[in-house]
Coordinates of C-alpha atoms in Angstrom, one line a residue:
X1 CA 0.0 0.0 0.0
X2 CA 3.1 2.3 0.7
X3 CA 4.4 1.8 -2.6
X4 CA 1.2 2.5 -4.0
X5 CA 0.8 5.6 -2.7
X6 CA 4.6 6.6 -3.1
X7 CA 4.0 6.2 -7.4
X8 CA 0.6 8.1 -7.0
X9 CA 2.4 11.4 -5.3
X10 CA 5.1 10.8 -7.9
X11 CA 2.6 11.0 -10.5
X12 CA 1.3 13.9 -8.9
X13 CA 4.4 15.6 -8.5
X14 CA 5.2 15.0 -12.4
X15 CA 2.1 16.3 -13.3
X16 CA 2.2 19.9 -11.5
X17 CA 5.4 20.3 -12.1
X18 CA 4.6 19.5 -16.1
X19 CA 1.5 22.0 -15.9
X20 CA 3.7 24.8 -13.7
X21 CA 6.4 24.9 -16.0
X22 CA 4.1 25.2 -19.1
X23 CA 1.3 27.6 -17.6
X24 CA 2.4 30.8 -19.1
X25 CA 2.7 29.0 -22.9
X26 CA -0.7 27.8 -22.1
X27 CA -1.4 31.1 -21.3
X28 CA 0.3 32.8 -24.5
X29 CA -1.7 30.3 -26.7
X30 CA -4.8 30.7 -25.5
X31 CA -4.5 34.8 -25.3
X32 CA -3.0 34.8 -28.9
X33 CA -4.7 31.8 -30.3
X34 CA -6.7 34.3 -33.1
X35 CA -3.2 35.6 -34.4
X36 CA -1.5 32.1 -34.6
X37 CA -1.7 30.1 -37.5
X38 CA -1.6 27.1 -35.6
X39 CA -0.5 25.5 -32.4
X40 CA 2.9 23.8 -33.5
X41 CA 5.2 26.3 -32.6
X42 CA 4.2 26.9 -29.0
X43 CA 4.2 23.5 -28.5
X44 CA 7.4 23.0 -29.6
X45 CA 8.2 25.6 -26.9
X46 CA 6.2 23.6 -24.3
X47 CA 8.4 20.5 -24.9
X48 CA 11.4 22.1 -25.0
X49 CA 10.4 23.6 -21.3
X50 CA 9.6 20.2 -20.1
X51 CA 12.8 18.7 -21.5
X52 CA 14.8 21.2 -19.8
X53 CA 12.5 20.7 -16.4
X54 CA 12.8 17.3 -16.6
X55 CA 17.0 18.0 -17.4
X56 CA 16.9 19.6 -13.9
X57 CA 15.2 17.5 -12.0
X58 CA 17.5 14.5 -13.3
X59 CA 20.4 16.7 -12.3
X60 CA 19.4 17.4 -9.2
X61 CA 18.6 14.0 -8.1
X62 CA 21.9 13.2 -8.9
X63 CA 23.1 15.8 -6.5
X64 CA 20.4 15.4 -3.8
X65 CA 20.2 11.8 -3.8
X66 CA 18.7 11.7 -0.2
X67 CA 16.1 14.2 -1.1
X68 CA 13.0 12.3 -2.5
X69 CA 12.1 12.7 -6.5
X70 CA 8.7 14.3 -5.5
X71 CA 10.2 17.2 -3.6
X72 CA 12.8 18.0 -6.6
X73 CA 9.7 17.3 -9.5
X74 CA 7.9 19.9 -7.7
X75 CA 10.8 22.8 -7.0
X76 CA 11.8 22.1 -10.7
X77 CA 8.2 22.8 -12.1
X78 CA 7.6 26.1 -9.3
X79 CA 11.4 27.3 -10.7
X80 CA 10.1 27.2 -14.2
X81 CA 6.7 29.0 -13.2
X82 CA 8.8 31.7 -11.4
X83 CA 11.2 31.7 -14.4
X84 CA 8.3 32.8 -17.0
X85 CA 6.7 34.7 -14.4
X86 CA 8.8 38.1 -15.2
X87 CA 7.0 39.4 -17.5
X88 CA 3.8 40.2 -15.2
X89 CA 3.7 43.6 -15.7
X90 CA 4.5 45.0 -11.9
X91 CA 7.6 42.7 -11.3
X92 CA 9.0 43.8 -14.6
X93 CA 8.6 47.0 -13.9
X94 CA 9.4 47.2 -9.8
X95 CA 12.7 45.7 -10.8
X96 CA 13.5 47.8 -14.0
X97 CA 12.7 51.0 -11.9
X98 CA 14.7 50.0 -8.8
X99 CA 17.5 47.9 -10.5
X100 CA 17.7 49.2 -14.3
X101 CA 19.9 46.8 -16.2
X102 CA 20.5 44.4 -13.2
X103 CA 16.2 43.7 -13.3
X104 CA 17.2 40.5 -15.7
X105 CA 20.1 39.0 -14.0
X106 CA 18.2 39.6 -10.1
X107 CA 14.9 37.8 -11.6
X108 CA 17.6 35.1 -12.5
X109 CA 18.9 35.0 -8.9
X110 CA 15.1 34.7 -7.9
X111 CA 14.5 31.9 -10.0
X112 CA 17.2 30.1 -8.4
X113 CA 16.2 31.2 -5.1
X114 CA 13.0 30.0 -5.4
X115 CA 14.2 26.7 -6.5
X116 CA 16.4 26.4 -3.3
X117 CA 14.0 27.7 -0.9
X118 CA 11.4 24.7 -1.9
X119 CA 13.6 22.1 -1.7
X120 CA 14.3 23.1 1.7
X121 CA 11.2 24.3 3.1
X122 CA 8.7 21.7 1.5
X123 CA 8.7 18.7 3.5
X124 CA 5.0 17.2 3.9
X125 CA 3.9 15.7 1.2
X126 CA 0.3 17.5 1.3
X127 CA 1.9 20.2 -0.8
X128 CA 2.3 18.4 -4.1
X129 CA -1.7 18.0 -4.5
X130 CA -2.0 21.9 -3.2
X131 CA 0.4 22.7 -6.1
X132 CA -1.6 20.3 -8.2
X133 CA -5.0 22.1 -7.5
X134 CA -3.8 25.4 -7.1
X135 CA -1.7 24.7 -10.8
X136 CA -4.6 23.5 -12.3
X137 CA -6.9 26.4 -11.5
X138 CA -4.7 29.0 -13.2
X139 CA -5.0 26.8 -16.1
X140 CA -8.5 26.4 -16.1
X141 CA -9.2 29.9 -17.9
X142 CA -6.9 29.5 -21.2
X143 CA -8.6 25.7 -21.3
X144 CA -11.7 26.8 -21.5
X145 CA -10.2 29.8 -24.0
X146 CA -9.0 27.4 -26.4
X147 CA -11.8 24.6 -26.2
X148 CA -14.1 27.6 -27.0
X149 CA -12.6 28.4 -29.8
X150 CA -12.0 25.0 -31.1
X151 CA -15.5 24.0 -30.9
X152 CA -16.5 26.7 -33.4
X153 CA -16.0 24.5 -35.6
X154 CA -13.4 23.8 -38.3
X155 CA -13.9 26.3 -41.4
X156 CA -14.3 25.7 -45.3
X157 CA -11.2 26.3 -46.9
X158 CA -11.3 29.6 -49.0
X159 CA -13.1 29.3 -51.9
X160 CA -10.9 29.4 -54.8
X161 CA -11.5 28.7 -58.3
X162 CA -11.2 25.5 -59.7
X163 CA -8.6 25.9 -62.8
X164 CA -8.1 21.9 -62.9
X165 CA -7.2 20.9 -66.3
X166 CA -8.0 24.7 -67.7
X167 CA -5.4 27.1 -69.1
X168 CA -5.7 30.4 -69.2
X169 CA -4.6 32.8 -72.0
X170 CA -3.2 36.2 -71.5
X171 CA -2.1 38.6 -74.2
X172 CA 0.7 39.7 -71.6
X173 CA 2.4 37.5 -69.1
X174 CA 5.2 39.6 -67.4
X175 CA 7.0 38.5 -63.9
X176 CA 5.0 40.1 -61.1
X177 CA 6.0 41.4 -57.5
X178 CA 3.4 41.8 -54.8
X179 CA 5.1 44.2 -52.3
X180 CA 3.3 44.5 -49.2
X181 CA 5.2 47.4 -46.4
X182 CA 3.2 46.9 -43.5
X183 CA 1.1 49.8 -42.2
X184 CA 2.6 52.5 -44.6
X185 CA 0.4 55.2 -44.6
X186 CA -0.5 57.5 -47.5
X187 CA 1.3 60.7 -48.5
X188 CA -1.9 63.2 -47.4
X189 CA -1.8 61.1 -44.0
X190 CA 1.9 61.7 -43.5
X191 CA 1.7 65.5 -44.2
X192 CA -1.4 65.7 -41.8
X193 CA -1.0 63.7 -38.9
X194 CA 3.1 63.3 -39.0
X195 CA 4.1 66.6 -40.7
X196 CA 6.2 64.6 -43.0
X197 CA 6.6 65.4 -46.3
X198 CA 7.1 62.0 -48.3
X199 CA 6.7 63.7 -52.3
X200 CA 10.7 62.6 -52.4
X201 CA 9.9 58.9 -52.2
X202 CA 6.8 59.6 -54.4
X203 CA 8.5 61.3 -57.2
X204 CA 10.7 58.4 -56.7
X205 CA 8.5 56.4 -57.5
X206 CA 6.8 58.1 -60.2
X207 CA 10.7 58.0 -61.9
X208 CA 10.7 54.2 -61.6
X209 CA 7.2 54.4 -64.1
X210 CA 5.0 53.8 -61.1
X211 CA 1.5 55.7 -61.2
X212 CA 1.2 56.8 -57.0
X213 CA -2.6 56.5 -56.6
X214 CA -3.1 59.8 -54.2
X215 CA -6.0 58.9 -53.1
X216 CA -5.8 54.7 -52.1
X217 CA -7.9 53.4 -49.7
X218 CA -7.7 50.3 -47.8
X219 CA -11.2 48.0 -47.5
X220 CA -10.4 46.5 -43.7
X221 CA -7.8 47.6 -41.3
X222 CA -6.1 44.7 -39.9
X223 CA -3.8 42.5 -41.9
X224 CA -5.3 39.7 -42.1
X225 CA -8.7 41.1 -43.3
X226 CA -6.9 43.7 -46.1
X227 CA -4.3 41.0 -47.7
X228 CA -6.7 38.1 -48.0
X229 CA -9.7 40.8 -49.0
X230 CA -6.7 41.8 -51.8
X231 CA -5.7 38.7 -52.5
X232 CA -9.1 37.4 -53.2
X233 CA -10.7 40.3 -54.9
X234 CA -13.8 40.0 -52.8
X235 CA -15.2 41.8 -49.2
X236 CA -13.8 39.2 -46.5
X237 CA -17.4 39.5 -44.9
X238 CA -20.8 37.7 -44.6
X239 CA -24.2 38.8 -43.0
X240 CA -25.9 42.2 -43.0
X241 CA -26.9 44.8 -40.3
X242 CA -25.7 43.9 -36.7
X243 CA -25.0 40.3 -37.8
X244 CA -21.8 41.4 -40.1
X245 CA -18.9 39.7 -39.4
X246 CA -15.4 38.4 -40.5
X247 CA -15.0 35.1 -42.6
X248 CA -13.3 32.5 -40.3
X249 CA -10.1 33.6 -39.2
X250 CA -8.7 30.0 -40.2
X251 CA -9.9 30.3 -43.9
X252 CA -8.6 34.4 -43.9
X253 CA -5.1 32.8 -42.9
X254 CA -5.3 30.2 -46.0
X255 CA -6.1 32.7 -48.7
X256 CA -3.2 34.8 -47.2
X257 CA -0.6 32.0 -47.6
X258 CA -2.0 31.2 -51.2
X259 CA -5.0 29.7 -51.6
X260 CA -7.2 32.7 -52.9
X261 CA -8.7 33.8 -56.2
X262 CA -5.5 35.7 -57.7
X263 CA -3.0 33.1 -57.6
X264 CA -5.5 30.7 -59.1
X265 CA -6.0 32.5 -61.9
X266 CA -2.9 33.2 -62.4
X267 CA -1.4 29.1 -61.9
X268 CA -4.0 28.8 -64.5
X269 CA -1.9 31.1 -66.6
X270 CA 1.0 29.2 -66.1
X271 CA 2.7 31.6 -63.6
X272 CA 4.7 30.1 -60.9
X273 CA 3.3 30.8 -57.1
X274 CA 6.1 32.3 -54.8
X275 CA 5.5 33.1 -51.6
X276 CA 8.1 35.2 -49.5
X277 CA 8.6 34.6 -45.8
X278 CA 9.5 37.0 -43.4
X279 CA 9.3 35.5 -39.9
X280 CA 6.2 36.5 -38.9
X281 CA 3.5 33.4 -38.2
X282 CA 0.3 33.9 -40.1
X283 CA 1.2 37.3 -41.8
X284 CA 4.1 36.5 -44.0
X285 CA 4.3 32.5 -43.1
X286 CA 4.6 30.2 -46.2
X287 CA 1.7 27.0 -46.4
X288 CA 3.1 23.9 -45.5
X289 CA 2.3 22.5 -48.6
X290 CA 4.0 25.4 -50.7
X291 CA 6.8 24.1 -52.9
X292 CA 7.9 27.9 -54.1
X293 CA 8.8 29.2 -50.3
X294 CA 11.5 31.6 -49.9
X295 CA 12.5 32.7 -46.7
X296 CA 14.2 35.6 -45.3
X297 CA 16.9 36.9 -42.8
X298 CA 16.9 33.7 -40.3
X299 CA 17.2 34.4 -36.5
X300 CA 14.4 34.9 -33.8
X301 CA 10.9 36.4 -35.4
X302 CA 8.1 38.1 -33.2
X303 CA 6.3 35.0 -32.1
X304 CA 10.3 33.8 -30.5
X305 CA 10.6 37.2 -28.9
X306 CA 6.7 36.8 -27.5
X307 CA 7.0 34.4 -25.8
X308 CA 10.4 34.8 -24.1
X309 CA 10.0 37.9 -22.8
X310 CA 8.1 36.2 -20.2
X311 CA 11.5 35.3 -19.0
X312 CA 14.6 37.5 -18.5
X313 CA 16.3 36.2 -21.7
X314 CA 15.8 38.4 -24.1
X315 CA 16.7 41.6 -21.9
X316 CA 19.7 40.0 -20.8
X317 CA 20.5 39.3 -25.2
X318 CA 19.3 43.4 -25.7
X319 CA 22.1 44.2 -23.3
X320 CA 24.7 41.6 -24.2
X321 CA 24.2 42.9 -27.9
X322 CA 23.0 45.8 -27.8
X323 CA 20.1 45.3 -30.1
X324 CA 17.3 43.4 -30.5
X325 CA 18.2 39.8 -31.5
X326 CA 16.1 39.6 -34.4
X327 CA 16.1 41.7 -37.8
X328 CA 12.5 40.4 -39.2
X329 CA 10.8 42.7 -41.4
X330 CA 13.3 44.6 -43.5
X331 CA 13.0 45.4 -46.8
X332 CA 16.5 44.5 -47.5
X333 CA 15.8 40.8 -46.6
X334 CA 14.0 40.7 -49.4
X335 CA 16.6 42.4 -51.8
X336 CA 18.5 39.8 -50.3
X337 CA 17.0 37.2 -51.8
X338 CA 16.2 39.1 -55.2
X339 CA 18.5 36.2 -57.1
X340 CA 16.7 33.4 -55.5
X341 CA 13.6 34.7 -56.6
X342 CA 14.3 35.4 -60.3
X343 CA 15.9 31.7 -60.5
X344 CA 12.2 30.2 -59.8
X345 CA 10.2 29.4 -63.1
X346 CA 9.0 32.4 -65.4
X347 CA 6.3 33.8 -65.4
X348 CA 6.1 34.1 -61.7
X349 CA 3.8 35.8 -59.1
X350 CA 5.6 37.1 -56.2
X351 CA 3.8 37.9 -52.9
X352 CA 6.6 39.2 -50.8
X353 CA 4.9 41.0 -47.3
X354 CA 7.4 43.1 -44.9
X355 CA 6.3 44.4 -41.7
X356 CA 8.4 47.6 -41.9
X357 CA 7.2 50.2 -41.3
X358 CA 4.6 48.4 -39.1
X359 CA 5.4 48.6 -35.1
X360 CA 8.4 47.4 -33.3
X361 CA 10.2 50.6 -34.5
X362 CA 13.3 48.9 -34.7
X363 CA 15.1 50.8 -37.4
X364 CA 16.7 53.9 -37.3
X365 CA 16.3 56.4 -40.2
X366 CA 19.9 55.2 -41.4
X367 CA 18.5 51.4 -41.2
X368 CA 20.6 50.6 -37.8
X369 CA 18.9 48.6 -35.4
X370 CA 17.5 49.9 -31.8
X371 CA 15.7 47.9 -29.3
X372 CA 12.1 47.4 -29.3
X373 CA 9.2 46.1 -27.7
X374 CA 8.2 43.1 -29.9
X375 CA 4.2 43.7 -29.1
X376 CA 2.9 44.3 -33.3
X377 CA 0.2 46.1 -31.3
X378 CA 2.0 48.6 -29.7
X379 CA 0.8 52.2 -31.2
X380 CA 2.1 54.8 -29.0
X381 CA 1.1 58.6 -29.9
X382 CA 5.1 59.3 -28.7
X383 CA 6.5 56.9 -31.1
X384 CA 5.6 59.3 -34.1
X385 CA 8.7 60.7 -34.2
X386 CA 10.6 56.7 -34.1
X387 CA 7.9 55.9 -37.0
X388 CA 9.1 57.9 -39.1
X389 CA 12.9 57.3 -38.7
X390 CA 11.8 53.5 -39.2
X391 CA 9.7 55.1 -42.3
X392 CA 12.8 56.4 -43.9
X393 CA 14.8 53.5 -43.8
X394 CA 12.0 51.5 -45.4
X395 CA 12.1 54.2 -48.4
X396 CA 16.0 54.0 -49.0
X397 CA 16.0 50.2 -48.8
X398 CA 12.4 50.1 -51.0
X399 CA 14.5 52.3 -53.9
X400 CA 17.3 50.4 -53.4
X401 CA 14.8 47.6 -54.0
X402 CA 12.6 48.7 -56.9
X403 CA 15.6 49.7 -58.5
X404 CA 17.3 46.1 -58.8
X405 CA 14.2 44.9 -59.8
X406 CA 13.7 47.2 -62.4
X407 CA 17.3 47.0 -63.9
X408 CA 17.3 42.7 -63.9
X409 CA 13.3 42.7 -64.9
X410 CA 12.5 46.4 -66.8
X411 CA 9.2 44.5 -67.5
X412 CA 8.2 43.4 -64.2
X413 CA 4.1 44.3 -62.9
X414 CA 5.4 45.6 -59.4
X415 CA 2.2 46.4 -56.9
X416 CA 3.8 48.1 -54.0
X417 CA 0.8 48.9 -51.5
X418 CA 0.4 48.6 -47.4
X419 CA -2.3 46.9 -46.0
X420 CA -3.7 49.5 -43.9
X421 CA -2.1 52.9 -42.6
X422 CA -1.5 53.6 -38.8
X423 CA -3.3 53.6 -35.3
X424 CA -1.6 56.2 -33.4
X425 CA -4.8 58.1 -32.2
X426 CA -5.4 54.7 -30.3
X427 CA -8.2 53.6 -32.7
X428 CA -8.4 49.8 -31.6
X429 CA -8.4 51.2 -27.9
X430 CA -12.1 52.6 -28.3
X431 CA -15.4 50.8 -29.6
X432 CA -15.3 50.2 -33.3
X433 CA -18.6 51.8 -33.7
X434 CA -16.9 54.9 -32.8
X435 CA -14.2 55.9 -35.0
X436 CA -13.8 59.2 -36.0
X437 CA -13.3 60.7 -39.2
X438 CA -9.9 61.2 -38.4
X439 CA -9.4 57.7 -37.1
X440 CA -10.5 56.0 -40.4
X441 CA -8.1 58.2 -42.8
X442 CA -5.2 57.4 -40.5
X443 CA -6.2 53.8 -40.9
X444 CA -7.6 53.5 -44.4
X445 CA -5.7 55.7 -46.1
X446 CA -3.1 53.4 -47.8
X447 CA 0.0 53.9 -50.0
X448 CA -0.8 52.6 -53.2
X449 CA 1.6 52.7 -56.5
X450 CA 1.8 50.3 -59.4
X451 CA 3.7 49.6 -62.3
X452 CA 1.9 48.6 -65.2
X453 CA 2.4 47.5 -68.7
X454 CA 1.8 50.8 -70.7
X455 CA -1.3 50.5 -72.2
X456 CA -3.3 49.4 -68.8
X457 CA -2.2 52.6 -66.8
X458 CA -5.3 54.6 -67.6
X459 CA -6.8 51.6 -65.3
X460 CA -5.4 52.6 -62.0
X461 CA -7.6 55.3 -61.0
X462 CA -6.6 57.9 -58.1
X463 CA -8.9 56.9 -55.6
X464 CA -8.8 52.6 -56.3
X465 CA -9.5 50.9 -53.2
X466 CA -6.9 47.7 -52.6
X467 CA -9.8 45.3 -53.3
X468 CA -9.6 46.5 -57.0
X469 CA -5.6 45.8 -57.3
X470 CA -5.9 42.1 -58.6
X471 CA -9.3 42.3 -60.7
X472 CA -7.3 45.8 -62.4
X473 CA -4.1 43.6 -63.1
X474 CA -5.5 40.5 -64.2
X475 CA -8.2 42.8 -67.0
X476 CA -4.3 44.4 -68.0
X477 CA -3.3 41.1 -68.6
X478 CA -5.9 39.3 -69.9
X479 CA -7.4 42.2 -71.9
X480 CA -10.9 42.0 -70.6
X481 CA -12.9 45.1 -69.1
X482 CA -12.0 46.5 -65.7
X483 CA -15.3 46.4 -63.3
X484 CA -14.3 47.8 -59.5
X485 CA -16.2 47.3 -57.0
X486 CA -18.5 49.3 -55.6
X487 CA -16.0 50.5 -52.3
X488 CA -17.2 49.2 -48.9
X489 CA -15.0 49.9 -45.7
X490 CA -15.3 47.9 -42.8
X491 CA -13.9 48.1 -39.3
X492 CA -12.8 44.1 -37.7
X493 CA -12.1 44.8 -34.0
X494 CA -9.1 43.0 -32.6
X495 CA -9.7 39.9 -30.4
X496 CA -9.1 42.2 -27.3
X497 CA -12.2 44.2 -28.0
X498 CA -15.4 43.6 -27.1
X499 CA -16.5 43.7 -30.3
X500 CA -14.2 41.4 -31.5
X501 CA -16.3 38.6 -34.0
X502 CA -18.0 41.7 -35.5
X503 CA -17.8 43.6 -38.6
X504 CA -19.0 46.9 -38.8
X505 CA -19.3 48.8 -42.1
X506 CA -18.7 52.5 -42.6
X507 CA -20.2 54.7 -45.5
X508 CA -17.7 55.3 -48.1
X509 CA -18.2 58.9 -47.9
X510 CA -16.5 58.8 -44.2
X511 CA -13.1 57.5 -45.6
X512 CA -11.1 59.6 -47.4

């Protein structure tokens, strides 16, 4: 009977210390799990946490080999809680103002203490199903988080056409290159609400045979709505009235990694699919299944950072190295991989999507690195100024860019457009229904320039919305008439809104 209950409080002990060191992953998931394309990565996180758990523990026994296993099980799991436990917003921030640069290296020396302190104060053997209970009712919330979400039910794929055994004819078939520069606002929006004047990097443009369409507008303004809204040359939305609301987040994510309308067509045509990756999950990530994936600088992206800056590693990298330890997001990984790209199968389509100049500002206006938050959220009014630094390394590296294109492919279709413009007056901070007119032509008004074949360049009218971009470059190539769309704008609150599941529609006449 002794025995039996020795491997039940060892099971016990295994099990909290499992769920203690993986609570704040289970956390991250369940609190990001509308941004994420999937769970794989955070899991891979979670068993590399238990591995290194269960590394202790092992290594301690050795050490302690009077101590029993449960006692080191459970220290092991309560060191990794404390571990991941320094990003809670008033430890972080207690320690940073008290301590400065020591705030990473003391939360260290807690973890450790914390460790030592258990396995010398925890003694009855009561305490491993406390820690069990207590454990599991911290994890009880992001549970119930994600089995919510998963019972909604997988969605249909997006609806694509079906070009099986069809081929497509177009009178022109050049190479073309989707650029996507996340959250780049448009020229009116930079004189207006940054002071900035940006006609240098328009006329820029204009030099490069680009028409600048002054008065772009974007259709939704978050990412994942706008690219796969572009991408599929339809409104992401169903219902009407108060029951208006996003597609499925899951079939959105699919027609951004390639399975929409445009590259369809265009496979029909015989163009080859490429799909740039740039280190950030579900924005820029390639499909599993996508043969044509190139990636980009390698080195830790935003979802690596995320996640651990719950623990003190990443300050203590910043200060080691002075920088962030990641360079997602720049344009010149892309021109990096320029020769890769023009070695895939002509005709191709590229769609190539860089954060810059989206938040973390972590680019100075000479392209140097600084260190930044890694939160892809994180609009500050103050950060204007850092914005447009950042925004002026993106244009000398876009030039730099558009010009090798240009001189290796003069007859490349290049699309260079954001997705949406920016959120400094705190727009996803207030109820969607109330936006002002100010908010929407920060966040609709979109930088929009295209290069097209000579004869379709009457197309691109001034005032195109980005829903428009594919249906206008396919008519060039194909030949057939240009119908747009009559232009809808719609507001898709974030998942930490209260409104978040909702679509809600403003008149066209609101967004300049």
């Amino acid at each position: 009977m002794r025995r039996q209950d020795d491997h039940w409080l060892l099971l016990r002990s295994l099990l909290a210390a499992a769920i203690l060191s993986t609570l704040a992953l289970l956390d991250f998931y369940a609190g990001n799990i509308t941004a994420l394309a999937g769970p794989s990565r955070v899991l891979h996180y979670a068993a590399g946490t238990l591995a290194i758990t269960a590394m202790l523990a092992a290594g301690l026994k050795i050490l302690l080999r009077r101590l029993p296993l449960w006692r080191i099980l459970l220290a092991s799991g309560l060191m990794m809680f404390v571990f991941f436990a320094y990003d809670i917003d008033l430890i972080q921030r207690e320690l940073k103002a008290h301590l400065g640069q020591l705030a990473p290296l003391a939360w260290v020396l807690v973890t450790l203490g914390s460790l030592i302190l258990t396995l010398g104060t925890i003694r009855n053997r009561a305490a491993v199903s406390i820690a069990l209970v207590l454990s599991a009712a911290f994890a009880v919330p992001s549970i119930a988080r994600i089995a919510t979400f998963a019972m909604r039910g997988s969605p249909a794929h997006a609806t694509v056409s079906d070009t099986s055994g069809t081929r497509e004819r177009f009178a022109l078939s050049p190479n073309i290159y989707w650029i996507v520069l996340d959250g780049y606002p448009r020229q009116d929006v930079l004189a207006e609400d940054f002071n900035f004047d940006n006609s240098d990097f328009i006329q820029s443009l204009r030099g490069l045979d680009f028409a600048v369409l002054g008065k772009s507008r974007s259709n939704f303004p978050a990412t994942v709505n706008s690219i796969s809204s572009t991408a599929g040359f339809d409104y992401t939305v169903e219902g009407e009235g108060v029951a208006l609301r996003p597609l499925p987040l899951q079939e959105m994510q699919a027609r951004v990694r390639g399975k929409n309308s445009t590259v369809a067509r265009l496979k029909s045509a015989g163009y080859t699919y490429v799909h740039f990756e740039n280190g950030y999950d579900y924005l820029t990530e390639c499909a599993p299944d996508e043969p044509r994936c190139v990636r980009g600088h390698l080195g830790l992206d935003e979802l690596d950072i995320a996640i651990l800056s719950n623990t003190p590693i990443i300050d203590l990298i910043v200060q080691h190295r002075q920088s962030m330890p990641f360079a997602w997001g720049g344009v010149d990984d892309l021109n990096a991989k320029l020769g890769t790209i023009r070695a895939m199968p002509a005709p191709f389509f590229l769609y190539a999507h860089v954060l810059a100049p989206h938040p973390p500002i972590r680019f100075r206006s000479d392209c140097s690195f600084r260190p930044a938050d890694p939160d892809l959220q994180l609009w500050r009014p103050e950060a204007r100024p850092a914005f447009i630094e950042q925004l002026t390394c993106v244009n000398s590296q876009t030039l730099a860019l558009l010009h090798e294109i240009t001189r290796a492919d003069p007859g490349a279709l290049i699309v260079l457009q954001s997705d949406h413009g920016t959120a400094f007056r705190g727009q996803f901070q207030k109820p969607a229904t109330a936006w002002t007119d100010e908010d929407l032509h920060e966040r609709f008004g979109a930088l929009n320039a295209m290069r097209l074949p000579g004869p379709c360049r009457a197309m691109a009218a001034d005032d195109l919305t980005l829903v428009d971009t594919f249906p206008l470059v396919l008519s060039c190539l194909s030949g057939a008439a240009f119908e747009p769309h009559h232009p809808r704008f719609f507001v898709t609150p974030y998942d930490s809104n209260t409104d978040f599941g909702r679509a809600i529609e403003y008149p066209s006449e609101r967004v300049r």
